[in-house]
mmCIF file of C-alpha atoms in Angstrom:
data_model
loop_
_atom_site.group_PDB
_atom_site.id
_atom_site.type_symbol
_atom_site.label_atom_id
_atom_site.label_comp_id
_atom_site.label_asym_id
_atom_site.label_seq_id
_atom_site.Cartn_x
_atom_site.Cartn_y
_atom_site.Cartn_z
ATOM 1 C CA UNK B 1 4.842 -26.827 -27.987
ATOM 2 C CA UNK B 2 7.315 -24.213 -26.592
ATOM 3 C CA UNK B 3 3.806 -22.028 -25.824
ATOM 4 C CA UNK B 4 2.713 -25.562 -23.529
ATOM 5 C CA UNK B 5 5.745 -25.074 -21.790
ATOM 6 C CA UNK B 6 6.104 -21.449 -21.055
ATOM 7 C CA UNK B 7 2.503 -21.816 -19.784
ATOM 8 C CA UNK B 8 3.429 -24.942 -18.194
ATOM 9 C CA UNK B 9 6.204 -22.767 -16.468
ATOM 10 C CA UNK B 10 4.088 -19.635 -15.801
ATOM 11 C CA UNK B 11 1.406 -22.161 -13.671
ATOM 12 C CA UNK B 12 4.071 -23.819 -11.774
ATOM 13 C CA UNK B 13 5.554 -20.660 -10.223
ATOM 14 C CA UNK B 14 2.414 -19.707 -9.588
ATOM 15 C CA UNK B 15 1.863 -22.530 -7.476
ATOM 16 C CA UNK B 16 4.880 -22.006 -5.746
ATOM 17 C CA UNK B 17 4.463 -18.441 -4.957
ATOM 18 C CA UNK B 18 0.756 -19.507 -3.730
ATOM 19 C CA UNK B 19 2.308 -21.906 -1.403
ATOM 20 C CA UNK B 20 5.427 -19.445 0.007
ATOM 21 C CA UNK B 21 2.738 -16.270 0.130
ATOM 22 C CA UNK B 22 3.042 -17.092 4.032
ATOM 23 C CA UNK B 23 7.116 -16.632 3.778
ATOM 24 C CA UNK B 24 7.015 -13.956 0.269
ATOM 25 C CA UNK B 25 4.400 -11.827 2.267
ATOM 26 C CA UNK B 26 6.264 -10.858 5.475
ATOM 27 C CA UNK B 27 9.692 -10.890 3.801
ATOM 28 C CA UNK B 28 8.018 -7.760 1.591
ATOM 29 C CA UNK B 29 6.385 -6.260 4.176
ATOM 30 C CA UNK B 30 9.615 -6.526 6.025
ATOM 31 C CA UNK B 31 11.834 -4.821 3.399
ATOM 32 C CA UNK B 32 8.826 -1.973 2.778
ATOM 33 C CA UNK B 33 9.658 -1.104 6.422
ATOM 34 C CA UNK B 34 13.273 -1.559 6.318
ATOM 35 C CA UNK B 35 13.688 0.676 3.755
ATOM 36 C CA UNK B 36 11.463 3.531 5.806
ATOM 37 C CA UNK B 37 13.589 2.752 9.145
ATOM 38 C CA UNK B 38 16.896 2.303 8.124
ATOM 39 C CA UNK B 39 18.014 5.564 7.480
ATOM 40 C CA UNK B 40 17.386 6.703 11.541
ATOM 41 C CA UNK B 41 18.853 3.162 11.858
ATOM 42 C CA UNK B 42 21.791 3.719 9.880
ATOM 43 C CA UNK B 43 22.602 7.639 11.802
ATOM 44 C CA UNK B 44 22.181 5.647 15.035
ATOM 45 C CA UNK B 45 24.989 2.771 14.195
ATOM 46 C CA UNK B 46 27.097 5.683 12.688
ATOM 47 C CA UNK B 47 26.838 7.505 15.938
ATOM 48 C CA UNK B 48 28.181 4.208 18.392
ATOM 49 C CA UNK B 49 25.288 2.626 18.671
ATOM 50 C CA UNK B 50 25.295 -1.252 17.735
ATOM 51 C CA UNK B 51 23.675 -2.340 15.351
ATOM 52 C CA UNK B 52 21.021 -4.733 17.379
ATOM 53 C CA UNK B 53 20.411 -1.969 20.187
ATOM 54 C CA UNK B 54 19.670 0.573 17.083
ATOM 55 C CA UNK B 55 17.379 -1.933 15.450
ATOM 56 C CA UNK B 56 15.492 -2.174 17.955
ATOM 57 C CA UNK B 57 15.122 1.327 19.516
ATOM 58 C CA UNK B 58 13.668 2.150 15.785
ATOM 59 C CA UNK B 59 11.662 -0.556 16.277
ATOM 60 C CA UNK B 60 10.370 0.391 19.536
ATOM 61 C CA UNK B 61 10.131 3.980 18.047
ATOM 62 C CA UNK B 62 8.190 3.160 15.069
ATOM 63 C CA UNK B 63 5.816 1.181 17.339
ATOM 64 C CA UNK B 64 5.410 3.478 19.646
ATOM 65 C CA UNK B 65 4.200 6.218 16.941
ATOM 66 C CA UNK B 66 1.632 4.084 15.656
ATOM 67 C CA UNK B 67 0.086 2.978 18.753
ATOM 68 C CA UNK B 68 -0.024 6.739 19.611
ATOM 69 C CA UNK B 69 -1.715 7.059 16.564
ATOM 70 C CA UNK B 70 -4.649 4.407 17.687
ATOM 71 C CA UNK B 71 -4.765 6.045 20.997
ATOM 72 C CA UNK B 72 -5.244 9.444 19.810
ATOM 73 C CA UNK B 73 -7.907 7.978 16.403
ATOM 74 C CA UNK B 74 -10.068 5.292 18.866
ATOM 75 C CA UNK B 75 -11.486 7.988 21.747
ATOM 76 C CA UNK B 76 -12.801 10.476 18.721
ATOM 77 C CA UNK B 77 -14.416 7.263 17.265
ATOM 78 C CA UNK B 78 -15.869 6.366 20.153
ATOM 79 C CA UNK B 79 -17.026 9.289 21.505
ATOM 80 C CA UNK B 80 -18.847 10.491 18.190
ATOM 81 C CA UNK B 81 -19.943 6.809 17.056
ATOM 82 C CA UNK B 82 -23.379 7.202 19.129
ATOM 83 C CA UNK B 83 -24.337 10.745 17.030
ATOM 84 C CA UNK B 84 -23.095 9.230 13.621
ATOM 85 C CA UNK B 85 -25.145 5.925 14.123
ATOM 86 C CA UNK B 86 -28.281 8.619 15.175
ATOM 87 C CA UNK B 87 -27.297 10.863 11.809
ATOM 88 C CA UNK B 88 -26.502 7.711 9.714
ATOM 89 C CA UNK B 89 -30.455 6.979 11.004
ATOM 90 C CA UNK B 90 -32.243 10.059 10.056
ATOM 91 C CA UNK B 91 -30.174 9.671 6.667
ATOM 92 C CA UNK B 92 -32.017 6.034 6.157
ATOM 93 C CA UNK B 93 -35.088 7.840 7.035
ATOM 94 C CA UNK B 94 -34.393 10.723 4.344
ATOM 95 C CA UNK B 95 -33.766 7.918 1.752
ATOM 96 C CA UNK B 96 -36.879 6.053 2.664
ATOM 97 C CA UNK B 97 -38.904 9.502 2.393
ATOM 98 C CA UNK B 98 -37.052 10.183 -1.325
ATOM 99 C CA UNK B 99 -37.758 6.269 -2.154
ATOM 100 C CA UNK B 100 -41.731 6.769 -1.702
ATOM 101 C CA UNK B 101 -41.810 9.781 -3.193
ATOM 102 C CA UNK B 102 -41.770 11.183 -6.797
ATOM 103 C CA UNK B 103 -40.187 10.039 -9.468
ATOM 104 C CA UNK B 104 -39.694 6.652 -7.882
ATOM 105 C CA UNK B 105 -42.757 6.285 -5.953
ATOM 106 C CA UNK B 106 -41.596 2.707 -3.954
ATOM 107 C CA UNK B 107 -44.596 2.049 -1.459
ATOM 108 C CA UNK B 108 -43.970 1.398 2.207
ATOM 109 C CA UNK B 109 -45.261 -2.123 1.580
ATOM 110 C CA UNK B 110 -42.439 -2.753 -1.482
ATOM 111 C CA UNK B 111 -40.024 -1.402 0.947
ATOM 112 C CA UNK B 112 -40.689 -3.813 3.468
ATOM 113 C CA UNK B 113 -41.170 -6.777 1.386
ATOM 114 C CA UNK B 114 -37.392 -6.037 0.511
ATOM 115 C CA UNK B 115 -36.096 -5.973 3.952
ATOM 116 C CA UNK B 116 -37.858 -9.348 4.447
ATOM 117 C CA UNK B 117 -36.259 -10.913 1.605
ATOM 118 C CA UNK B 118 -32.962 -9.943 2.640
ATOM 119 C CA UNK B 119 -33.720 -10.909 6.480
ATOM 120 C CA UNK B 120 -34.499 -13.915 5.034
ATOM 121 C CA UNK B 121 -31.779 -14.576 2.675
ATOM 122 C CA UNK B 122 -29.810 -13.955 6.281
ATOM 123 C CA UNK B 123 -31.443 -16.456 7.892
ATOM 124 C CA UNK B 124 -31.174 -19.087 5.184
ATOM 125 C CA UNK B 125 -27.151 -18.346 4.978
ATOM 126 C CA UNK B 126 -26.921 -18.800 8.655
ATOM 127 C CA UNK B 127 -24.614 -21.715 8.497
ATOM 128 C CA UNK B 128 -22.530 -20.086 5.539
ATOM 129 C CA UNK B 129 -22.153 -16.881 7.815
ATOM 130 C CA UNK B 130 -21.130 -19.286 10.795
ATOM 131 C CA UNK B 131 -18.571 -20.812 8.866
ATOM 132 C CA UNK B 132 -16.984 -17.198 7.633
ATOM 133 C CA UNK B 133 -16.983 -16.021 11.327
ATOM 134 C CA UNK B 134 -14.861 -19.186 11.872
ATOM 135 C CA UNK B 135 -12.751 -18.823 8.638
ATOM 136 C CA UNK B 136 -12.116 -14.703 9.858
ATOM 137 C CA UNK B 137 -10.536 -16.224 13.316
ATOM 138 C CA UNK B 138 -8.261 -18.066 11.454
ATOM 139 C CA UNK B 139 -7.489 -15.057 9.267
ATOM 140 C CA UNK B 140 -6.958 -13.121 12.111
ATOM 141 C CA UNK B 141 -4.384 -15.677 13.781
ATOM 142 C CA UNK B 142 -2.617 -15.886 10.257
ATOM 143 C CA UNK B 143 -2.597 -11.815 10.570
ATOM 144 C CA UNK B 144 -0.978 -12.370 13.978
ATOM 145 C CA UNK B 145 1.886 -14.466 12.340
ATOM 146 C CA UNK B 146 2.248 -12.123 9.745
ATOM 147 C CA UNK B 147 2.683 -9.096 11.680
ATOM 148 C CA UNK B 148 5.255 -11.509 14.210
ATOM 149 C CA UNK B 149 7.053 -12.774 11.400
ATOM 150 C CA UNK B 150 7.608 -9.069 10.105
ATOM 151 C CA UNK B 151 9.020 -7.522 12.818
ATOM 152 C CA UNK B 152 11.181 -10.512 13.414
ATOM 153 C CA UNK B 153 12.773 -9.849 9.880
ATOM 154 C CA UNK B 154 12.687 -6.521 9.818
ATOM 155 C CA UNK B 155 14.804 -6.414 12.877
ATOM 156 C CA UNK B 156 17.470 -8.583 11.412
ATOM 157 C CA UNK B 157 17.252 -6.281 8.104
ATOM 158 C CA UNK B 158 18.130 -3.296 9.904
ATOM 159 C CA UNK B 159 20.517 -5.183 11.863
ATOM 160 C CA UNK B 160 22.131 -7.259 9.365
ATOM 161 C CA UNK B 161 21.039 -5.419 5.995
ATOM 162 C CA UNK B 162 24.720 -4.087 5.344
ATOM 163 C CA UNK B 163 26.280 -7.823 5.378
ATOM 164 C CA UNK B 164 23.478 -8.927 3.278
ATOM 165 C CA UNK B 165 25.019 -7.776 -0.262
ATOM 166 C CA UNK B 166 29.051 -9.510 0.803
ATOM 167 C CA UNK B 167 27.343 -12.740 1.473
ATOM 168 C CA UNK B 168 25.457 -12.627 -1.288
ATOM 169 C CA UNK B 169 28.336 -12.107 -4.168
ATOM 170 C CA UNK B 170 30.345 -15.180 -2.308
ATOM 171 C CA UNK B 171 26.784 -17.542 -2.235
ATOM 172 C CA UNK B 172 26.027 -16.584 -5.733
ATOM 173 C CA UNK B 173 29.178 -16.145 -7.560
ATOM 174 C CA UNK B 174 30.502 -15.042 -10.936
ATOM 175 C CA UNK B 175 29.310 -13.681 -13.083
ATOM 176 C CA UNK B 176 25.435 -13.496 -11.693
ATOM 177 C CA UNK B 177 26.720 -11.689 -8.722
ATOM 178 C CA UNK B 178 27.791 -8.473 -9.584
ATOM 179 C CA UNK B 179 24.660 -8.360 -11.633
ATOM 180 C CA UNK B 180 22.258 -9.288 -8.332
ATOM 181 C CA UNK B 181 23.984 -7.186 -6.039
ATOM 182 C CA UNK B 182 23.315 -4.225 -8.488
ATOM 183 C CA UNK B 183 19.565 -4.893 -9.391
ATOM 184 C CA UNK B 184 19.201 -5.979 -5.174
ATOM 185 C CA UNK B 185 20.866 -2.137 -4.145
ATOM 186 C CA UNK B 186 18.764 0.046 -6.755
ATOM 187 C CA UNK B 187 16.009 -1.595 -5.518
ATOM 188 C CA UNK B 188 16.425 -0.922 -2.152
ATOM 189 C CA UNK B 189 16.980 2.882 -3.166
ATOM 190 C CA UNK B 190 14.472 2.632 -5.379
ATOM 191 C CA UNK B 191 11.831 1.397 -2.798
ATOM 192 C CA UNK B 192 13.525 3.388 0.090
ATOM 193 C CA UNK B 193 12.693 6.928 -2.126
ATOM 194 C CA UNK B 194 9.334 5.788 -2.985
ATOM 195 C CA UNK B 195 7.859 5.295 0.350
ATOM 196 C CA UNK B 196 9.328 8.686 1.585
ATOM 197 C CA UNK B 197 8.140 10.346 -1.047
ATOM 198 C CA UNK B 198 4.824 8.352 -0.639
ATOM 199 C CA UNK B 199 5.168 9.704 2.934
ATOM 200 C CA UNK B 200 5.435 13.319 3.066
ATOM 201 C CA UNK B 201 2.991 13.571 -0.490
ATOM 202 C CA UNK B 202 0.143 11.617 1.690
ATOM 203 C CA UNK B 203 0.791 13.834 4.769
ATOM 204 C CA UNK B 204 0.236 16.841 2.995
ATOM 205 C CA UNK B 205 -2.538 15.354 1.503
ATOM 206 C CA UNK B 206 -4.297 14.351 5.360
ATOM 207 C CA UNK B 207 -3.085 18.200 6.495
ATOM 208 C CA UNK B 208 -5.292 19.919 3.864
ATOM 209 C CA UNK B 209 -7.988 17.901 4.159
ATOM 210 C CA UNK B 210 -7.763 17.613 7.920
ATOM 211 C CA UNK B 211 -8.184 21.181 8.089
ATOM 212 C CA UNK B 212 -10.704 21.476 5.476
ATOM 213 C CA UNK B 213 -12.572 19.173 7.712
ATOM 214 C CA UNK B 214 -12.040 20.620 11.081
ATOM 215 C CA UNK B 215 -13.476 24.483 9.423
ATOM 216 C CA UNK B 216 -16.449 22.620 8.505
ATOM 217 C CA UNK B 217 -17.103 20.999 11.417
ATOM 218 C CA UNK B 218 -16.939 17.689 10.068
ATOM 219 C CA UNK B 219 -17.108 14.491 12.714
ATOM 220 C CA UNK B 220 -14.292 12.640 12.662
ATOM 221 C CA UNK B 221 -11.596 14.962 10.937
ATOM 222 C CA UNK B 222 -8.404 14.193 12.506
ATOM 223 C CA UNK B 223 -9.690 9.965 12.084
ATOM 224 C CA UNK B 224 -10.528 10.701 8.410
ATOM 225 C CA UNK B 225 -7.033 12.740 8.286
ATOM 226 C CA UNK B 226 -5.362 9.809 9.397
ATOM 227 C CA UNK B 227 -7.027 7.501 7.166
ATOM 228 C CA UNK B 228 -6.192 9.692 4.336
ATOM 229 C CA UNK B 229 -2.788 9.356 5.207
ATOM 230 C CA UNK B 230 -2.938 6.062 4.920
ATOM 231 C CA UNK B 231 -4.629 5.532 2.183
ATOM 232 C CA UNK B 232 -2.193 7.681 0.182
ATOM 233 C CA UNK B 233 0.142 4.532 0.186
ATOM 234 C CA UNK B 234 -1.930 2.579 -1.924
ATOM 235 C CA UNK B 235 -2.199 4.803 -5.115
ATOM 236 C CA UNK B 236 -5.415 6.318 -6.768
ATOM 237 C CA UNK B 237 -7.788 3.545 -5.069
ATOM 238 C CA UNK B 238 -6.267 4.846 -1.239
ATOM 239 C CA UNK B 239 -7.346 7.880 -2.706
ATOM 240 C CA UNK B 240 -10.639 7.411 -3.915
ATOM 241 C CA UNK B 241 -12.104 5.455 -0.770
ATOM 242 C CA UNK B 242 -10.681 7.640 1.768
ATOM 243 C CA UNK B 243 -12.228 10.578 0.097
ATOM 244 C CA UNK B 244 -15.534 9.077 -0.570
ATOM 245 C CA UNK B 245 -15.325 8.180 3.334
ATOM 246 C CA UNK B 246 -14.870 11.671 4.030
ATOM 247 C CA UNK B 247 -17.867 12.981 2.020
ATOM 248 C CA UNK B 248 -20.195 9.801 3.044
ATOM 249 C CA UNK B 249 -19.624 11.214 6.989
ATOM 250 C CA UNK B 250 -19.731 14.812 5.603
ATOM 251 C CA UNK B 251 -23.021 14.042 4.012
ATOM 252 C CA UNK B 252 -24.797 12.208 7.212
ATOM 253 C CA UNK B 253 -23.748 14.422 9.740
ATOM 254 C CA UNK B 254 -23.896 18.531 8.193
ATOM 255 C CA UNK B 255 -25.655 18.056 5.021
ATOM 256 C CA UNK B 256 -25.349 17.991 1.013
ATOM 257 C CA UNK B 257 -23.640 21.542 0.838
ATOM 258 C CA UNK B 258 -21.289 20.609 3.376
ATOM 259 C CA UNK B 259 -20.601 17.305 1.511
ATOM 260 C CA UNK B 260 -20.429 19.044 -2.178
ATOM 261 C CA UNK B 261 -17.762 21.645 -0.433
ATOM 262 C CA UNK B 262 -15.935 18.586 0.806
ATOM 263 C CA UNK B 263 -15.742 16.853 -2.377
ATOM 264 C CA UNK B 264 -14.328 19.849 -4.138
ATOM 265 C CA UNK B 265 -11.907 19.999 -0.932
ATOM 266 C CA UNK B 266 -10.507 16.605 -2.305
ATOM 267 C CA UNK B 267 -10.327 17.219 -5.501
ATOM 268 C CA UNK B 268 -8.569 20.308 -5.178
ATOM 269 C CA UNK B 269 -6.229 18.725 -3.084
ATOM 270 C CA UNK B 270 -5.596 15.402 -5.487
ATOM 271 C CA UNK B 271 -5.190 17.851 -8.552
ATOM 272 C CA UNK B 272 -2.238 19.645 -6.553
ATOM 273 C CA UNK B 273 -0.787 16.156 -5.449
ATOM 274 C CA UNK B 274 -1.091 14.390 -9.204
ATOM 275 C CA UNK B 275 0.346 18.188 -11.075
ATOM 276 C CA UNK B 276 2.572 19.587 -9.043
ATOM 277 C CA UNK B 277 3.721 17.414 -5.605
ATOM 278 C CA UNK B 278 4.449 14.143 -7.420
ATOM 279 C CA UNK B 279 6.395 15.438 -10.394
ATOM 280 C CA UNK B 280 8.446 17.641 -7.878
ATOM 281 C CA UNK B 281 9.280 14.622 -5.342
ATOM 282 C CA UNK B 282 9.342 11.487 -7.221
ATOM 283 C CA UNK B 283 12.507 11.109 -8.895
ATOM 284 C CA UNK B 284 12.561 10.367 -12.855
ATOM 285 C CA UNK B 285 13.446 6.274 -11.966
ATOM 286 C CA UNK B 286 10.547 5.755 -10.125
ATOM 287 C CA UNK B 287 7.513 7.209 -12.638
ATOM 288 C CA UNK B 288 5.234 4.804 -13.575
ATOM 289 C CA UNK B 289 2.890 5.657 -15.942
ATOM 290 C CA UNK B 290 -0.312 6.209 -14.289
ATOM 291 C CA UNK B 291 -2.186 3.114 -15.870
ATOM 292 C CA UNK B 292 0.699 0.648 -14.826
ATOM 293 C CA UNK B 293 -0.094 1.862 -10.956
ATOM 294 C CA UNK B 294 -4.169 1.145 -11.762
ATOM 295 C CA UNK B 295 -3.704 -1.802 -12.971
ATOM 296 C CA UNK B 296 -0.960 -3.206 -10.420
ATOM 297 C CA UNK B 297 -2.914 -1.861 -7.597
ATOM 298 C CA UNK B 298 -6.304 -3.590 -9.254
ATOM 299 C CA UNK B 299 -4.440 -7.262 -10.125
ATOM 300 C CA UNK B 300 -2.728 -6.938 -6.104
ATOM 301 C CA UNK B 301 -6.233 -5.594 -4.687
ATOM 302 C CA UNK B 302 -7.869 -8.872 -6.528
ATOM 303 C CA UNK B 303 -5.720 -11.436 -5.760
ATOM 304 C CA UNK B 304 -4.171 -10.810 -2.338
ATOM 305 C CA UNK B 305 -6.587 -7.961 -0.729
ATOM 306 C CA UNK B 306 -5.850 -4.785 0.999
ATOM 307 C CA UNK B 307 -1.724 -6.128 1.377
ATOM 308 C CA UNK B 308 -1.846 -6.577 -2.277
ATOM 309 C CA UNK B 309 -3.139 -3.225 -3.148
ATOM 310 C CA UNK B 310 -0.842 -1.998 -0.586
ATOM 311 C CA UNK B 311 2.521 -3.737 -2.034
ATOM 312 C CA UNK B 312 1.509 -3.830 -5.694
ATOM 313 C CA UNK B 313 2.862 -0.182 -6.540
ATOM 314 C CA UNK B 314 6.530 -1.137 -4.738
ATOM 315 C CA UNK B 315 6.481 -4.425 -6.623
ATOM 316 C CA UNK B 316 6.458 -2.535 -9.645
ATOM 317 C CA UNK B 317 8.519 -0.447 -9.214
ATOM 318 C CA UNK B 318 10.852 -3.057 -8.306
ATOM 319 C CA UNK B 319 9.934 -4.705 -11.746
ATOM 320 C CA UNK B 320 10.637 -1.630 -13.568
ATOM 321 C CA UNK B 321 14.556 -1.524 -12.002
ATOM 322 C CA UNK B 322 14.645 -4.813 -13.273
ATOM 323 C CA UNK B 323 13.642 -4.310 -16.444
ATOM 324 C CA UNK B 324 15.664 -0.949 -16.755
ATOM 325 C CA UNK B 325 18.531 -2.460 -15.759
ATOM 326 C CA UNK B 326 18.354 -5.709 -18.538
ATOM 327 C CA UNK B 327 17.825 -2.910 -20.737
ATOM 328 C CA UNK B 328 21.185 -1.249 -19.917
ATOM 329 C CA UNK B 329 22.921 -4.507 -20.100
ATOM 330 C CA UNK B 330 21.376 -5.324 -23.509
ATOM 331 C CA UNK B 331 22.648 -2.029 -24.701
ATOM 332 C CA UNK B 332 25.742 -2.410 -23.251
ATOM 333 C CA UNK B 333 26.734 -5.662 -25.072
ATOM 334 C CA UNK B 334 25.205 -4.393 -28.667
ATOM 335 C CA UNK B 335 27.206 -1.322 -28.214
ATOM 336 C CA UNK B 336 30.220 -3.352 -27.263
ATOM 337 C CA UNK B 337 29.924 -5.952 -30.492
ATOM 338 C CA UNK B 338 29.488 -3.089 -33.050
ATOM 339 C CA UNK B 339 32.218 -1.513 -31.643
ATOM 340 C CA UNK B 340 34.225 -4.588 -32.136
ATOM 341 C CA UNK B 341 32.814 -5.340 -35.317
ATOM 342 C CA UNK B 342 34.103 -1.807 -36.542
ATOM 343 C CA UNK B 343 37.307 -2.458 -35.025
ATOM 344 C CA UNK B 344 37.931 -5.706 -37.299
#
């Protein structure tokens, strides 16, 4: 019976959280960023500034840099799309040469009775593909609110984050309180070191390999470096795709060798991250073993995408402080009654 009900339990907040994803999602995003802004944010206020007009300069700042970003990524991509697309061709071509050949020895006419059953398969999911078009413009708009609704908070975080934690202890009360505002601040430091951390390890990571690209003369190397950068917040997946995006391009546009010397670019480069720049940086309260990052970054990847691969290492970590700290009080209070138990 008591199993019915925890499960009962479990499904119902599941429900819930299904239905407030469009409020839980931007209010995480939101505090992700805050916690990467607020320290510029918090130099400005201490200098003068208010605490609105520093919000949003950061703000402004932060958007600035990453539309700088775009502009500097989106003219490389352009201007070298038309000689990967021509590479990416004579790669098909290579393929199609290895396919006919020994060992496989695939005729022409198996090849092409392939590519008719999948034109046709197309054809046949014509309305299905019509439909997803429709469903990805919706997706889109909801991205649109998303990104809207986490500025909007994210503004009032940096603004109003320091008279968060008062109004909290008088809304909540005793004794939960003191207990809330404790778990609600080492959280905040605990996400806050995190994502700098995350930060400078990933940028070393898109330097080396950014340069390791550009000796090689590899297409795309300050796009891939960016992407690598990115990728570096969402642990050992970010990792794995950028690289394998890195050798894929490596491989269609100078060759194998060029690809294999990539490849041992990247490992090189994740062996000095994993053994020596994330045991230096992280602190000891934010290691998670390296199985509870695959598996939160698999279970956020399969339920809620790219954002949920994305936030699933910060949300636990956040669940770790948690637990850590209902260890500590559970410690506490044994320690306490033995004491007192001695003491009578």
């Amino acid at each position: 019976m008591q199993f019915i009900a925890v499960a009962a339990a479990i499904w119902v907040l599941a429900w819930i959280f299904g239905e407030a994803w469009v409020i839980i999602l931007p209010v995480a995003l939101a505090v992700v960023i805050g916690t990467v802004l607020w320290p510029p944010v918090r130099w400005m206020r201490a200098k003068g500034l208010p605490p609105a007009a520093a919000a949003l300069v950061m703000l402004l700042i932060a958007a600035g840099v990453i539309a700088a970003l775009i502009a500097a990524v989106a003219p490389a991509i352009v201007e070298q799309s038309t000689e990967l697309a021509q590479q990416a061709s004579a790669g098909v071509v290579q393929v199609r040469d290895w396919l006919d050949g020994p060992p496989l020895n695939i005729s022409q006419a198996q090849l092409d009775s392939a590519v008719a059953a999948i034109t046709d398969g197309l054809n046949t999911s014509s309305s299905q593909i019509a439909s997803g078009v429709f469903t990805g413009v919706g997706a889109a708009t909801s991205a649109l609110v998303t990104v809207f609704t986490t500025v909007v908070v994210t503004f009032f975080l940096l603004k109003d984050g320091p008279r968060f934690i008062p109004w909290l202890r008088r809304s909540v009360g005793y004794p939960a309180a003191p207990h809330l505002a404790e778990v609600l601040q080492r959280i905040w430091a605990s996400l806050g070191g995190f994502i700098r951390t995350q930060a400078l390890v990933s940028f070393v990571d898109a330097a080396l390999i950014g340069i390791g690209l550009v000796i090689l003369g590899v297409p795309l190397a300050f796009a891939l470096a960016i992407v690598t950068f990115i990728g570096g917040f969402v642990p050992i997946v970010g990792a794995f795709v950028a690289g394998g995006l890195a050798v894929l391009i490596a491989l269609v546009a100078n060759g194998p060798v060029t690809a294999l010397i990539v490849l041992g670019i990247i490992i090189a480069v994740q062996q000095l991250e994993g053994n020596v720049l994330q045991p230096w940086l992280q602190s000891r309260s934010m290691e998670l073993h390296a199985v509870i990052v695959l598996l939160a970054v698999t279970l956020g990847a399969s339920a809620f995408g790219v954002v949920g691969a994305f936030l699933a290492v910060p949300v636990a970590a956040a669940l770790a402080v948690v637990l850590r700290y209902y260890d500590e009080q559970v410690q506490a209070l044994t320690h306490s009654r033995v004491e007192s138990e001695v003491d009578s």
